[in-house]
Amino acid sequence: MNPNRRALLTAVARTGVVVGRAGAVVARIGTAVARTGTVVALTAAAGCDAGGTSDPVTPKPTLSAHAGMGGPASPPPSFSVSEVSQSYFNTPSKNIYCYLDDSAVRCDIVKATFLWPDKPAACELDWGGAVRLGNGKARVLCHGDTLIGTSKETLAYGTGVRSGSVECDSASTGLTCKDLDSGSGFTLSQARYRIF
């Protein structure tokens, strides 16, 4: 595959934005999905060379409650990450509250505008409203408690906190927590969540 085409497809996958030749935003994948409820193949985004040929692209399936969220992204170079043994923290919006230690992180959300997956029959407590990353795997929780209101520290946008191999990064677009060893994690915001 042409290196320029690979870079374009990687950028589209990470950001959900297709940019034209003049630098104008052509489409936002998440917006198209939200309006139509379907995933639209953007073959024009992959582009064809002057000879009219293109390499086939096979999409990879992901576990996502809402398309367009993007995958696990590395923090920008100026991202400031603090090392801690454990931490109770919330996002600046005070919509997400978390507890982090060296082996796991759990985050609860106050208000979500997305739908959680269907409640499993085995869950006799509250379903959704919380996600957990532990043992190298992220999942939606069946729980009977909450972290909401438990923190005294705000994790400012553009900063992160790490304990052991577990790191959470705060951005205005959402909170991303990941296990640096396994690469698994989740992104959570009022509008959507994604487990990877």
PDB file of C-alpha atoms in Angstrom:
ATOM      1  CA  MET A   1       0.000   0.000   0.000  1.00  0.00           C
ATOM      2  CA  ASN A   2       1.205   3.499  -0.831  1.00  0.00           C
ATOM      3  CA  PRO A   3       2.682   5.145   2.354  1.00  0.00           C
ATOM      4  CA  ASN A   4       0.611   8.314   1.808  1.00  0.00           C
ATOM      5  CA  ARG A   5      -2.592   6.269   1.509  1.00  0.00           C
ATOM      6  CA  ARG A   6      -1.681   4.305   4.669  1.00  0.00           C
ATOM      7  CA  ALA A   7      -1.127   7.590   6.568  1.00  0.00           C
ATOM      8  CA  LEU A   8      -4.494   8.926   5.358  1.00  0.00           C
ATOM      9  CA  LEU A   9      -6.352   5.774   6.410  1.00  0.00           C
ATOM     10  CA  THR A  10      -4.628   5.820   9.802  1.00  0.00           C
ATOM     11  CA  ALA A  11      -5.594   9.473  10.322  1.00  0.00           C
ATOM     12  CA  VAL A  12      -9.216   8.758   9.349  1.00  0.00           C
ATOM     13  CA  ALA A  13      -9.347   5.762  11.719  1.00  0.00           C
ATOM     14  CA  ARG A  14      -7.934   7.796  14.644  1.00  0.00           C
ATOM     15  CA  THR A  15      -9.868  11.028  14.186  1.00  0.00           C
ATOM     16  CA  GLY A  16     -13.002  10.091  12.260  1.00  0.00           C
ATOM     17  CA  VAL A  17     -12.386  13.085   9.980  1.00  0.00           C
ATOM     18  CA  VAL A  18     -11.795  12.963   6.230  1.00  0.00           C
ATOM     19  CA  VAL A  19      -9.853  15.943   4.891  1.00  0.00           C
ATOM     20  CA  GLY A  20      -9.851  16.985   1.230  1.00  0.00           C
ATOM     21  CA  ARG A  21      -6.801  18.034  -0.810  1.00  0.00           C
ATOM     22  CA  ALA A  22      -7.161  21.705   0.144  1.00  0.00           C
ATOM     23  CA  GLY A  23      -7.306  20.835   3.848  1.00  0.00           C
ATOM     24  CA  ALA A  24     -11.074  21.299   4.171  1.00  0.00           C
ATOM     25  CA  VAL A  25     -13.030  18.787   6.273  1.00  0.00           C
ATOM     26  CA  VAL A  26     -14.943  16.626   3.799  1.00  0.00           C
ATOM     27  CA  ALA A  27     -16.813  14.416   6.287  1.00  0.00           C
ATOM     28  CA  ARG A  28     -16.912  13.457   9.920  1.00  0.00           C
ATOM     29  CA  ILE A  29     -17.432   9.738  10.164  1.00  0.00           C
ATOM     30  CA  GLY A  30     -19.103   9.872  13.594  1.00  0.00           C
ATOM     31  CA  THR A  31     -21.576  12.509  12.363  1.00  0.00           C
ATOM     32  CA  ALA A  32     -22.464  10.471   9.277  1.00  0.00           C
ATOM     33  CA  VAL A  33     -23.040   7.387  11.403  1.00  0.00           C
ATOM     34  CA  ALA A  34     -25.081   9.276  13.990  1.00  0.00           C
ATOM     35  CA  ARG A  35     -27.363  10.762  11.318  1.00  0.00           C
ATOM     36  CA  THR A  36     -27.854   7.649   9.210  1.00  0.00           C
ATOM     37  CA  GLY A  37     -27.363   4.838  11.706  1.00  0.00           C
ATOM     38  CA  THR A  38     -25.121   3.065   9.196  1.00  0.00           C
ATOM     39  CA  VAL A  39     -21.449   2.990   8.417  1.00  0.00           C
ATOM     40  CA  VAL A  40     -20.721   4.526   5.039  1.00  0.00           C
ATOM     41  CA  ALA A  41     -17.765   3.293   3.064  1.00  0.00           C
ATOM     42  CA  LEU A  42     -15.611   6.267   2.225  1.00  0.00           C
ATOM     43  CA  THR A  43     -13.766   4.785  -0.716  1.00  0.00           C
ATOM     44  CA  ALA A  44     -12.963   8.252  -1.999  1.00  0.00           C
ATOM     45  CA  ALA A  45     -11.026   8.893   1.217  1.00  0.00           C
ATOM     46  CA  ALA A  46      -8.643   6.057   0.423  1.00  0.00           C
ATOM     47  CA  GLY A  47      -8.163   7.597  -3.015  1.00  0.00           C
ATOM     48  CA  CYS A  48      -7.080   6.129  -6.280  1.00  0.00           C
ATOM     49  CA  ASP A  49      -3.815   6.812  -7.984  1.00  0.00           C
ATOM     50  CA  ALA A  50      -3.664   8.478 -11.369  1.00  0.00           C
ATOM     51  CA  GLY A  51      -4.112   5.093 -13.030  1.00  0.00           C
ATOM     52  CA  GLY A  52      -7.491   4.558 -11.323  1.00  0.00           C
ATOM     53  CA  THR A  53      -6.412   1.656  -9.101  1.00  0.00           C
ATOM     54  CA  SER A  54      -6.496   1.359  -5.367  1.00  0.00           C
ATOM     55  CA  ASP A  55      -5.492  -1.194  -2.787  1.00  0.00           C
ATOM     56  CA  PRO A  56      -8.381  -3.037  -1.117  1.00  0.00           C
ATOM     57  CA  VAL A  57      -8.960  -2.088   2.509  1.00  0.00           C
ATOM     58  CA  THR A  58     -10.561  -4.563   4.899  1.00  0.00           C
ATOM     59  CA  PRO A  59     -12.119  -2.888   7.959  1.00  0.00           C
ATOM     60  CA  LYS A  60     -11.353  -4.394  11.355  1.00  0.00           C
ATOM     61  CA  PRO A  61     -14.283  -5.016  13.727  1.00  0.00           C
ATOM     62  CA  THR A  62     -14.214  -3.163  17.044  1.00  0.00           C
ATOM     63  CA  LEU A  63     -16.254  -3.239  20.235  1.00  0.00           C
ATOM     64  CA  SER A  64     -17.864   0.172  20.230  1.00  0.00           C
ATOM     65  CA  ALA A  65     -21.095   1.655  21.454  1.00  0.00           C
ATOM     66  CA  HIS A  66     -20.783   4.498  18.970  1.00  0.00           C
ATOM     67  CA  ALA A  67     -18.748   4.671  15.793  1.00  0.00           C
ATOM     68  CA  GLY A  68     -16.404   7.598  15.278  1.00  0.00           C
ATOM     69  CA  MET A  69     -14.826   7.562  18.717  1.00  0.00           C
ATOM     70  CA  GLY A  70     -11.448   6.499  17.394  1.00  0.00           C
ATOM     71  CA  GLY A  71      -9.171   3.980  18.991  1.00  0.00           C
ATOM     72  CA  PRO A  72      -6.680   4.192  21.743  1.00  0.00           C
ATOM     73  CA  ALA A  73      -4.657   7.270  20.922  1.00  0.00           C
ATOM     74  CA  SER A  74      -1.313   8.219  22.368  1.00  0.00           C
ATOM     75  CA  PRO A  75      -1.360  11.443  24.353  1.00  0.00           C
ATOM     76  CA  PRO A  76       0.094  14.496  22.618  1.00  0.00           C
ATOM     77  CA  PRO A  77       3.809  15.123  23.266  1.00  0.00           C
ATOM     78  CA  SER A  78       3.016  17.889  25.780  1.00  0.00           C
ATOM     79  CA  PHE A  79       0.768  15.558  27.821  1.00  0.00           C
ATOM     80  CA  SER A  80       1.733  15.637  31.484  1.00  0.00           C
ATOM     81  CA  VAL A  81       1.355  12.248  33.251  1.00  0.00           C
ATOM     82  CA  SER A  82       1.822  11.872  37.017  1.00  0.00           C
ATOM     83  CA  GLU A  83       2.858   8.583  38.629  1.00  0.00           C
ATOM     84  CA  VAL A  84       0.803   7.633  41.728  1.00  0.00           C
ATOM     85  CA  SER A  85       0.219   4.522  43.832  1.00  0.00           C
ATOM     86  CA  GLN A  86      -3.549   5.105  43.789  1.00  0.00           C
ATOM     87  CA  SER A  87      -5.941   7.949  43.047  1.00  0.00           C
ATOM     88  CA  TYR A  88      -9.583   8.971  43.277  1.00  0.00           C
ATOM     89  CA  PHE A  89     -10.181  11.604  40.583  1.00  0.00           C
ATOM     90  CA  ASN A  90     -12.851  13.219  38.434  1.00  0.00           C
ATOM     91  CA  THR A  91     -12.868  14.948  35.062  1.00  0.00           C
ATOM     92  CA  PRO A  92     -13.147  18.770  34.901  1.00  0.00           C
ATOM     93  CA  SER A  93     -16.792  18.418  33.783  1.00  0.00           C
ATOM     94  CA  LYS A  94     -17.453  16.480  37.010  1.00  0.00           C
ATOM     95  CA  ASN A  95     -19.278  13.912  34.868  1.00  0.00           C
ATOM     96  CA  ILE A  96     -16.787  11.049  35.309  1.00  0.00           C
ATOM     97  CA  TYR A  97     -15.406   9.793  38.652  1.00  0.00           C
ATOM     98  CA  CYS A  98     -12.658   7.159  38.862  1.00  0.00           C
ATOM     99  CA  TYR A  99     -10.541   5.084  41.211  1.00  0.00           C
ATOM    100  CA  LEU A 100      -7.118   3.980  39.938  1.00  0.00           C
ATOM    101  CA  ASP A 101      -4.576   1.648  41.510  1.00  0.00           C
ATOM    102  CA  ASP A 102      -1.605  -0.290  40.148  1.00  0.00           C
ATOM    103  CA  SER A 103      -3.709  -3.129  38.737  1.00  0.00           C
ATOM    104  CA  ALA A 104      -7.065  -1.613  37.722  1.00  0.00           C
ATOM    105  CA  VAL A 105      -9.208   1.445  37.147  1.00  0.00           C
ATOM    106  CA  ARG A 106     -12.950   1.884  37.499  1.00  0.00           C
ATOM    107  CA  CYS A 107     -14.843   4.925  36.218  1.00  0.00           C
ATOM    108  CA  ASP A 108     -18.484   5.859  36.832  1.00  0.00           C
ATOM    109  CA  ILE A 109     -20.365   8.414  34.749  1.00  0.00           C
ATOM    110  CA  VAL A 110     -23.023  10.799  36.064  1.00  0.00           C
ATOM    111  CA  LYS A 111     -24.800  11.535  32.771  1.00  0.00           C
ATOM    112  CA  ALA A 112     -24.528   9.558  29.540  1.00  0.00           C
ATOM    113  CA  THR A 113     -26.494  10.313  26.362  1.00  0.00           C
ATOM    114  CA  PHE A 114     -25.579   6.973  24.735  1.00  0.00           C
ATOM    115  CA  LEU A 115     -27.199   3.597  25.370  1.00  0.00           C
ATOM    116  CA  TRP A 116     -25.374   0.893  27.312  1.00  0.00           C
ATOM    117  CA  PRO A 117     -25.525  -2.675  25.967  1.00  0.00           C
ATOM    118  CA  ASP A 118     -28.462  -4.791  27.115  1.00  0.00           C
ATOM    119  CA  LYS A 119     -28.323  -5.845  30.757  1.00  0.00           C
ATOM    120  CA  PRO A 120     -27.264  -9.493  31.110  1.00  0.00           C
ATOM    121  CA  ALA A 121     -29.783 -11.775  32.836  1.00  0.00           C
ATOM    122  CA  ALA A 122     -27.133 -12.679  35.430  1.00  0.00           C
ATOM    123  CA  CYS A 123     -26.829  -9.030  36.593  1.00  0.00           C
ATOM    124  CA  GLU A 124     -29.146  -8.471  39.560  1.00  0.00           C
ATOM    125  CA  LEU A 125     -27.699  -5.041  40.429  1.00  0.00           C
ATOM    126  CA  ASP A 126     -27.263  -1.814  38.444  1.00  0.00           C
ATOM    127  CA  TRP A 127     -26.008  -2.230  34.873  1.00  0.00           C
ATOM    128  CA  GLY A 128     -23.941   0.303  32.978  1.00  0.00           C
ATOM    129  CA  GLY A 129     -22.982   3.664  34.321  1.00  0.00           C
ATOM    130  CA  ALA A 130     -19.538   2.244  35.103  1.00  0.00           C
ATOM    131  CA  VAL A 131     -16.628   0.619  33.290  1.00  0.00           C
ATOM    132  CA  ARG A 132     -13.627  -1.215  34.684  1.00  0.00           C
ATOM    133  CA  LEU A 133     -10.213  -2.109  33.313  1.00  0.00           C
ATOM    134  CA  GLY A 134      -8.441  -4.885  35.189  1.00  0.00           C
ATOM    135  CA  ASN A 135      -6.428  -7.999  34.378  1.00  0.00           C
ATOM    136  CA  GLY A 136      -5.735  -6.537  30.939  1.00  0.00           C
ATOM    137  CA  LYS A 137      -9.412  -6.370  29.947  1.00  0.00           C
ATOM    138  CA  ALA A 138     -12.055  -3.602  29.965  1.00  0.00           C
ATOM    139  CA  ARG A 139     -15.783  -4.212  30.511  1.00  0.00           C
ATOM    140  CA  VAL A 140     -19.079  -2.586  31.449  1.00  0.00           C
ATOM    141  CA  LEU A 141     -19.926  -3.261  35.105  1.00  0.00           C
ATOM    142  CA  CYS A 142     -22.799  -4.860  36.930  1.00  0.00           C
ATOM    143  CA  HIS A 143     -22.501  -3.041  40.272  1.00  0.00           C
ATOM    144  CA  GLY A 144     -24.282  -2.088  43.459  1.00  0.00           C
ATOM    145  CA  ASP A 145     -22.165   0.919  44.439  1.00  0.00           C
ATOM    146  CA  THR A 146     -20.851   4.134  42.912  1.00  0.00           C
ATOM    147  CA  LEU A 147     -17.734   6.272  42.795  1.00  0.00           C
ATOM    148  CA  ILE A 148     -19.708   9.436  42.020  1.00  0.00           C
ATOM    149  CA  GLY A 149     -18.781  12.155  44.498  1.00  0.00           C
ATOM    150  CA  THR A 150     -15.841  10.236  45.999  1.00  0.00           C
ATOM    151  CA  SER A 151     -12.940  12.196  44.527  1.00  0.00           C
ATOM    152  CA  LYS A 152     -11.287  15.381  45.685  1.00  0.00           C
ATOM    153  CA  GLU A 153      -8.852  15.684  42.770  1.00  0.00           C
ATOM    154  CA  THR A 154      -9.671  16.905  39.266  1.00  0.00           C
ATOM    155  CA  LEU A 155      -7.643  15.440  36.411  1.00  0.00           C
ATOM    156  CA  ALA A 156      -7.274  18.518  34.189  1.00  0.00           C
ATOM    157  CA  TYR A 157      -7.616  18.252  30.426  1.00  0.00           C
ATOM    158  CA  GLY A 158      -4.230  17.525  28.861  1.00  0.00           C
ATOM    159  CA  THR A 159      -2.989  15.612  31.898  1.00  0.00           C
ATOM    160  CA  GLY A 160      -2.840  11.975  32.879  1.00  0.00           C
ATOM    161  CA  VAL A 161      -2.290   9.782  35.885  1.00  0.00           C
ATOM    162  CA  ARG A 162      -0.569   6.380  35.943  1.00  0.00           C
ATOM    163  CA  SER A 163      -0.279   3.624  38.530  1.00  0.00           C
ATOM    164  CA  GLY A 164       1.695   0.543  37.559  1.00  0.00           C
ATOM    165  CA  SER A 165       0.778  -0.311  33.977  1.00  0.00           C
ATOM    166  CA  VAL A 166      -2.622   1.456  34.100  1.00  0.00           C
ATOM    167  CA  GLU A 167      -2.870   5.029  32.782  1.00  0.00           C
ATOM    168  CA  CYS A 168      -5.792   7.454  32.376  1.00  0.00           C
ATOM    169  CA  ASP A 169      -5.559  10.540  30.146  1.00  0.00           C
ATOM    170  CA  SER A 170      -8.037  13.425  30.366  1.00  0.00           C
ATOM    171  CA  ALA A 171      -9.053  15.370  27.259  1.00  0.00           C
ATOM    172  CA  SER A 172     -11.979  17.667  26.493  1.00  0.00           C
ATOM    173  CA  THR A 173     -13.283  14.904  24.195  1.00  0.00           C
ATOM    174  CA  GLY A 174     -13.319  12.262  26.939  1.00  0.00           C
ATOM    175  CA  LEU A 175     -11.294  10.171  29.350  1.00  0.00           C
ATOM    176  CA  THR A 176      -9.165   7.299  28.035  1.00  0.00           C
ATOM    177  CA  CYS A 177      -7.815   4.636  30.391  1.00  0.00           C
ATOM    178  CA  LYS A 178      -5.534   1.886  29.140  1.00  0.00           C
ATOM    179  CA  ASP A 179      -3.343  -0.951  30.322  1.00  0.00           C
ATOM    180  CA  LEU A 180       0.061  -0.154  28.855  1.00  0.00           C
ATOM    181  CA  ASP A 181       1.065  -3.850  28.928  1.00  0.00           C
ATOM    182  CA  SER A 182      -1.992  -5.346  27.169  1.00  0.00           C
ATOM    183  CA  GLY A 183      -3.066  -2.306  25.118  1.00  0.00           C
ATOM    184  CA  SER A 184      -6.672  -2.818  26.276  1.00  0.00           C
ATOM    185  CA  GLY A 185      -8.772  -0.046  27.719  1.00  0.00           C
ATOM    186  CA  PHE A 186     -11.732   2.257  27.303  1.00  0.00           C
ATOM    187  CA  THR A 187     -12.685   5.776  26.344  1.00  0.00           C
ATOM    188  CA  LEU A 188     -15.625   7.392  28.126  1.00  0.00           C
ATOM    189  CA  SER A 189     -17.487  10.663  27.567  1.00  0.00           C
ATOM    190  CA  GLN A 190     -21.039  11.927  27.949  1.00  0.00           C
ATOM    191  CA  ALA A 191     -21.818  11.179  24.293  1.00  0.00           C
ATOM    192  CA  ARG A 192     -20.186   7.751  23.903  1.00  0.00           C
ATOM    193  CA  TYR A 193     -17.969   5.027  25.230  1.00  0.00           C
ATOM    194  CA  ARG A 194     -15.625   2.591  23.528  1.00  0.00           C
ATOM    195  CA  ILE A 195     -13.924  -0.532  24.808  1.00  0.00           C
ATOM    196  CA  PHE A 196     -10.735  -1.595  23.036  1.00  0.00           C
TER     197      PHE A 196
END
